[in-house]
Amino acid sequence: NPLAVNLIVRAVLGRNLNTYWDHVGCYMPEHIQGICDRHNYELEATYFFDHLDQRSMKIKFKSHCARLISRFNSRLATSCLTIIKHRASK
C-alpha cells in the first residue's frame, strides 16, 4: 500500500523506504476497479489490513502504532487485499 502510514513516516523522516523500485507497482482500489471495468471483471471486495511484526520489541511497538493509526483511516494500513470475480456473460 503506497499510502501506508509507516511509509509516510519514513519518507518524512528521510529514511530509506526499503522498496525495490524496478519491480513495484502501486494499485489502489480505484485503479483495480478501472481494470475490472475494462476486462469484464467485478471488484467484489477490498480489505486494508496491517501485519504485526514481532521481530523485536521496538519493531513490535512500531507495528502497533501503525495499526492504531490505520484504524482511523483504513487506507493507511500496510497491506491491501482485493477480491475480483469474472462477470457472467449476458
C-alpha angles and dihedrals in degrees: 000000000000090000095054111140092231090058092047092051092047091050093049090049091049094243128147112272094212091228127143099221095191094068107025127104125185116221124175124190090263091058092048090048090055092050091048092050091053096048105039097258130128125225099226101178143345124207126190115199144161131231118222106228109205102179092118139354091256093052091043090054091050090049091052091049092050091048091050092051093047090057088071092052118012091204088072092064119117096239141034131202121193125192115208129182133188114253116238114250116252 
